[in-house]
Amino acid sequence: MQITTKAIVLSSLRYGDTSLIVRVFTQSDGVKSYLLKGVFGSKKAKIRPAYFLPLMQLEIVANHKNKGTLESIRDVKVAVPYQTMHTDIVKNSMVLFLAEMLGISIQEQEQDESLFNYLTYALNWMDGHKLSPNFHILFLLNLTKYLGFYPDTSNPDMPFFDLLEGGFCETPSLNPLIHNEVLYDFKKFLGTDFEALQAIKLTKSNRRELLKMVVQYFRLHIHGFREPKSLAVLNAVFT
């Protein structure tokens, strides 16, 4: 079946000498993987590898057999031409991290319009604004709304946040917890939006610790979660 859909690139991997395997989140069918044959080494190739940079927003014409095998793409064009995402070295570091986190976290092979709309909004906002060093934290916390484990904000005055239970608590448990200064910073992000990011001030050490807790939160709630390799690079950029 031939379909035309918008898509967000999650990852790409060179296959052999001339081909590319790309994994994207499509508006029509959720996560799909494609084999692009002959895209390297041919000046006549219609589809170029440069289209498949992390988090690029594309419009693709694809053949979907839906048999659990790699699909094929017939045509591709850029849906949203970014101005800064891949040219600003700091933004590009964050792009690599967010693309890896999304690739780990989004597993559905079915349409999810609300998640797709959130991602396009957030990526367009990131491209068009000065980057806050806290952007990725809010991006990931808001992402949990669509993945089904957004923090329960009942009882926010409690002194602990239980990462496994996803809620605030009065007494510590054996589960991983957020508390003290990091909990105070954590609460700044709940219920806020990207427009308010510049008003959120964190020390470098607290930002790193909070991001560590957020990644652990994902690890506890995403089946098969693996540690993002780009986390170390991102921490180096923001220290």
CSV table of C-alpha atoms in Angstrom, one decimal:
chain,number,residue,atom,x,y,z
A,1,MET,CA,0.0,0.0,0.0
A,2,GLN,CA,1.4,3.4,-1.0
A,3,ILE,CA,0.9,6.2,1.6
A,4,THR,CA,2.0,9.8,1.9
A,5,THR,CA,2.7,10.9,5.4
A,6,LYS,CA,4.7,13.3,7.5
A,7,ALA,CA,7.5,11.7,9.5
A,8,ILE,CA,10.1,12.6,12.2
A,9,VAL,CA,13.5,10.9,11.9
A,10,LEU,CA,14.5,9.0,15.0
A,11,SER,CA,17.7,7.3,13.7
A,12,SER,CA,19.6,6.2,10.6
A,13,LEU,CA,22.2,3.5,10.2
A,14,ARG,CA,24.5,2.9,7.2
A,15,TYR,CA,23.9,-0.6,5.8
A,16,GLY,CA,26.6,-2.0,3.5
A,17,ASP,CA,28.4,0.4,1.2
A,18,THR,CA,25.5,2.2,-0.4
A,19,SER,CA,22.4,1.8,1.7
A,20,LEU,CA,20.7,3.3,4.7
A,21,ILE,CA,18.3,1.9,7.3
A,22,VAL,CA,16.2,4.7,8.8
A,23,ARG,CA,13.7,4.6,11.7
A,24,VAL,CA,11.0,7.3,11.8
A,25,PHE,CA,7.9,8.2,13.7
A,26,THR,CA,5.2,8.6,11.1
A,27,GLN,CA,2.0,10.6,11.5
A,28,SER,CA,0.0,7.8,9.8
A,29,ASP,CA,1.4,4.6,11.3
A,30,GLY,CA,3.6,5.3,14.3
A,31,VAL,CA,7.2,3.9,14.2
A,32,LYS,CA,8.3,2.5,10.9
A,33,SER,CA,11.7,1.3,9.6
A,34,TYR,CA,12.8,1.7,6.0
A,35,LEU,CA,15.7,0.3,3.8
A,36,LEU,CA,17.0,3.0,1.4
A,37,LYS,CA,19.0,1.2,-1.2
A,38,GLY,CA,21.8,3.0,-3.2
A,39,VAL,CA,21.6,6.4,-1.5
A,40,PHE,CA,25.4,6.6,-1.1
A,41,GLY,CA,27.8,6.9,-3.9
A,42,SER,CA,25.3,7.8,-6.7
A,43,LYS,CA,24.9,11.3,-7.9
A,44,LYS,CA,21.7,10.3,-9.6
A,45,ALA,CA,20.1,9.0,-6.4
A,46,LYS,CA,16.7,10.7,-5.8
A,47,ILE,CA,16.8,10.2,-2.1
A,48,ARG,CA,19.8,11.7,-0.2
A,49,PRO,CA,21.1,10.7,3.2
A,50,ALA,CA,21.1,14.3,4.3
A,51,TYR,CA,17.3,14.1,4.5
A,52,PHE,CA,17.6,11.8,7.4
A,53,LEU,CA,19.4,13.8,10.0
A,54,PRO,CA,18.1,13.3,13.6
A,55,LEU,CA,14.6,14.8,14.2
A,56,MET,CA,14.2,16.1,10.6
A,57,GLN,CA,10.6,16.6,9.8
A,58,LEU,CA,9.8,15.1,6.4
A,59,GLU,CA,7.0,14.3,4.1
A,60,ILE,CA,7.5,10.8,2.6
A,61,VAL,CA,5.8,8.7,0.0
A,62,ALA,CA,6.3,5.1,1.1
A,63,ASN,CA,5.3,1.5,0.4
A,64,HIS,CA,3.9,-0.2,3.5
A,65,LYS,CA,3.6,-4.0,3.3
A,66,ASN,CA,3.0,-4.2,7.1
A,67,LYS,CA,4.6,-7.6,7.3
A,68,GLY,CA,7.1,-6.7,10.0
A,69,THR,CA,9.9,-6.3,7.5
A,70,LEU,CA,11.8,-3.1,6.4
A,71,GLU,CA,9.6,-0.9,4.2
A,72,SER,CA,10.6,1.3,1.3
A,73,ILE,CA,10.4,5.0,0.5
A,74,ARG,CA,9.6,6.2,-3.0
A,75,ASP,CA,10.0,9.9,-2.5
A,76,VAL,CA,10.9,12.3,0.3
A,77,LYS,CA,10.9,16.1,0.9
A,78,VAL,CA,11.6,18.3,3.9
A,79,ALA,CA,8.3,19.3,5.5
A,80,VAL,CA,9.8,21.8,7.9
A,81,PRO,CA,13.2,23.4,6.9
A,82,TYR,CA,15.0,24.0,10.2
A,83,GLN,CA,17.0,27.2,10.7
A,84,THR,CA,19.2,26.4,13.7
A,85,MET,CA,18.6,22.8,14.8
A,86,HIS,CA,21.6,21.2,13.0
A,87,THR,CA,23.8,24.3,12.6
A,88,ASP,CA,24.0,25.4,16.2
A,89,ILE,CA,26.4,23.1,18.0
A,90,VAL,CA,24.6,23.3,21.3
A,91,LYS,CA,21.2,22.6,19.8
A,92,ASN,CA,22.6,19.8,17.7
A,93,SER,CA,23.9,18.1,20.9
A,94,MET,CA,20.5,18.3,22.4
A,95,VAL,CA,18.9,17.1,19.1
A,96,LEU,CA,21.1,13.9,19.3
A,97,PHE,CA,20.1,13.3,22.9
A,98,LEU,CA,16.4,13.8,22.3
A,99,ALA,CA,16.4,11.7,19.1
A,100,GLU,CA,18.0,8.9,21.1
A,101,MET,CA,15.5,9.2,23.9
A,102,LEU,CA,12.6,9.2,21.5
A,103,GLY,CA,14.0,6.2,19.7
A,104,ILE,CA,14.2,4.3,22.9
A,105,SER,CA,10.8,5.5,24.3
A,106,ILE,CA,8.4,5.4,21.3
A,107,GLN,CA,7.7,1.9,20.3
A,108,GLU,CA,4.1,2.0,19.0
A,109,GLN,CA,3.5,0.9,15.4
A,110,GLU,CA,0.2,2.6,15.2
A,111,GLN,CA,-1.0,6.2,14.7
A,112,ASP,CA,-0.7,8.6,17.6
A,113,GLU,CA,-1.8,12.0,16.4
A,114,SER,CA,-1.5,13.8,19.7
A,115,LEU,CA,2.1,12.6,20.3
A,116,PHE,CA,3.0,13.5,16.7
A,117,ASN,CA,1.5,17.0,17.2
A,118,TYR,CA,3.4,17.5,20.5
A,119,LEU,CA,6.7,16.5,18.9
A,120,THR,CA,6.3,18.8,15.9
A,121,TYR,CA,5.3,21.7,18.1
A,122,ALA,CA,8.2,21.2,20.5
A,123,LEU,CA,10.8,20.8,17.7
A,124,ASN,CA,9.5,23.9,15.9
A,125,TRP,CA,9.7,25.8,19.2
A,126,MET,CA,13.2,24.7,19.8
A,127,ASP,CA,14.3,25.7,16.3
A,128,GLY,CA,12.8,29.1,16.5
A,129,HIS,CA,13.9,30.2,20.0
A,130,LYS,CA,17.1,30.8,22.0
A,131,LEU,CA,17.8,27.5,23.6
A,132,SER,CA,17.3,27.1,27.3
A,133,PRO,CA,19.7,24.7,29.0
A,134,ASN,CA,16.6,23.2,30.6
A,135,PHE,CA,14.7,22.6,27.4
A,136,HIS,CA,15.4,18.8,27.3
A,137,ILE,CA,14.1,18.4,30.9
A,138,LEU,CA,10.7,19.9,30.1
A,139,PHE,CA,10.6,18.2,26.7
A,140,LEU,CA,11.0,14.8,28.4
A,141,LEU,CA,8.6,15.5,31.3
A,142,ASN,CA,5.9,16.7,28.9
A,143,LEU,CA,6.6,13.6,26.7
A,144,THR,CA,5.6,11.3,29.6
A,145,LYS,CA,2.0,12.7,29.2
A,146,TYR,CA,1.8,10.9,25.8
A,147,LEU,CA,3.6,7.8,27.0
A,148,GLY,CA,1.3,7.3,29.9
A,149,PHE,CA,3.4,8.1,33.0
A,150,TYR,CA,3.3,11.8,33.6
A,151,PRO,CA,4.0,12.5,37.3
A,152,ASP,CA,0.9,12.5,39.6
A,153,THR,CA,0.9,16.1,40.9
A,154,SER,CA,-1.4,15.3,43.8
A,155,ASN,CA,0.1,16.2,47.2
A,156,PRO,CA,3.0,18.3,45.8
A,157,ASP,CA,4.0,19.5,49.3
A,158,MET,CA,5.2,16.0,50.2
A,159,PRO,CA,9.0,15.8,50.7
A,160,PHE,CA,9.7,13.0,48.3
A,161,PHE,CA,8.8,12.0,44.8
A,162,ASP,CA,8.7,8.2,44.2
A,163,LEU,CA,10.1,7.5,40.7
A,164,LEU,CA,8.6,4.0,40.5
A,165,GLU,CA,5.1,5.0,41.7
A,166,GLY,CA,5.2,8.3,39.8
A,167,GLY,CA,3.8,10.4,42.7
A,168,PHE,CA,4.7,12.4,45.8
A,169,CYS,CA,4.9,10.7,49.1
A,170,GLU,CA,5.4,11.7,52.8
A,171,THR,CA,7.8,8.9,53.8
A,172,PRO,CA,10.7,7.4,51.9
A,173,SER,CA,10.3,4.0,50.4
A,174,LEU,CA,12.9,1.6,49.0
A,175,ASN,CA,12.1,2.9,45.5
A,176,PRO,CA,14.4,5.6,43.8
A,177,LEU,CA,13.4,9.0,45.1
A,178,ILE,CA,13.7,12.7,44.3
A,179,HIS,CA,14.1,14.9,47.3
A,180,ASN,CA,15.8,18.0,48.8
A,181,GLU,CA,17.0,20.6,46.4
A,182,VAL,CA,16.5,18.5,43.3
A,183,LEU,CA,12.8,17.9,44.3
A,184,TYR,CA,12.4,21.7,44.6
A,185,ASP,CA,13.8,22.1,41.0
A,186,PHE,CA,11.7,19.2,39.7
A,187,LYS,CA,8.5,20.9,40.8
A,188,LYS,CA,9.4,24.0,38.8
A,189,PHE,CA,8.8,22.0,35.6
A,190,LEU,CA,5.4,20.4,36.4
A,191,GLY,CA,2.5,22.2,34.7
A,192,THR,CA,4.7,24.7,32.9
A,193,ASP,CA,5.4,25.3,29.2
A,194,PHE,CA,8.3,26.2,27.0
A,195,GLU,CA,7.5,29.9,27.2
A,196,ALA,CA,8.3,29.9,30.9
A,197,LEU,CA,11.7,28.1,30.6
A,198,GLN,CA,13.8,31.2,30.7
A,199,ALA,CA,12.5,31.9,34.2
A,200,ILE,CA,13.6,28.5,35.6
A,201,LYS,CA,17.1,28.8,37.0
A,202,LEU,CA,19.1,25.7,38.0
A,203,THR,CA,22.7,25.3,39.1
A,204,LYS,CA,24.8,23.1,36.7
A,205,SER,CA,25.1,20.4,39.3
A,206,ASN,CA,21.4,20.4,40.1
A,207,ARG,CA,20.5,20.3,36.4
A,208,ARG,CA,22.7,17.3,35.8
A,209,GLU,CA,21.2,15.5,38.9
A,210,LEU,CA,17.7,16.3,37.8
A,211,LEU,CA,18.3,15.0,34.3
A,212,LYS,CA,19.8,11.9,35.8
A,213,MET,CA,16.5,11.4,37.8
A,214,VAL,CA,14.3,12.1,34.7
A,215,VAL,CA,16.3,9.5,32.7
A,216,GLN,CA,15.9,7.0,35.6
A,217,TYR,CA,12.1,7.8,35.6
A,218,PHE,CA,12.0,6.7,31.9
A,219,ARG,CA,14.1,3.6,32.7
A,220,LEU,CA,11.6,2.5,35.3
A,221,HIS,CA,8.6,3.0,33.0
A,222,ILE,CA,9.8,2.0,29.5
A,223,HIS,CA,10.2,-1.7,28.8
A,224,GLY,CA,13.6,-2.5,27.4
A,225,PHE,CA,15.0,1.0,28.1
A,226,ARG,CA,18.7,1.3,27.4
A,227,GLU,CA,21.0,4.1,28.6
A,228,PRO,CA,21.3,6.9,26.0
A,229,LYS,CA,24.9,7.1,24.7
A,230,SER,CA,24.6,10.8,24.0
A,231,LEU,CA,23.8,11.7,27.6
A,232,ALA,CA,27.5,12.1,28.4
A,233,VAL,CA,28.0,14.4,25.4
A,234,LEU,CA,25.0,16.5,26.5
A,235,ASN,CA,26.3,16.8,30.1
A,236,ALA,CA,29.7,17.9,28.7
A,237,VAL,CA,28.1,20.7,26.7
A,238,PHE,CA,26.1,22.1,29.6
A,239,THR,CA,29.0,22.0,32.2
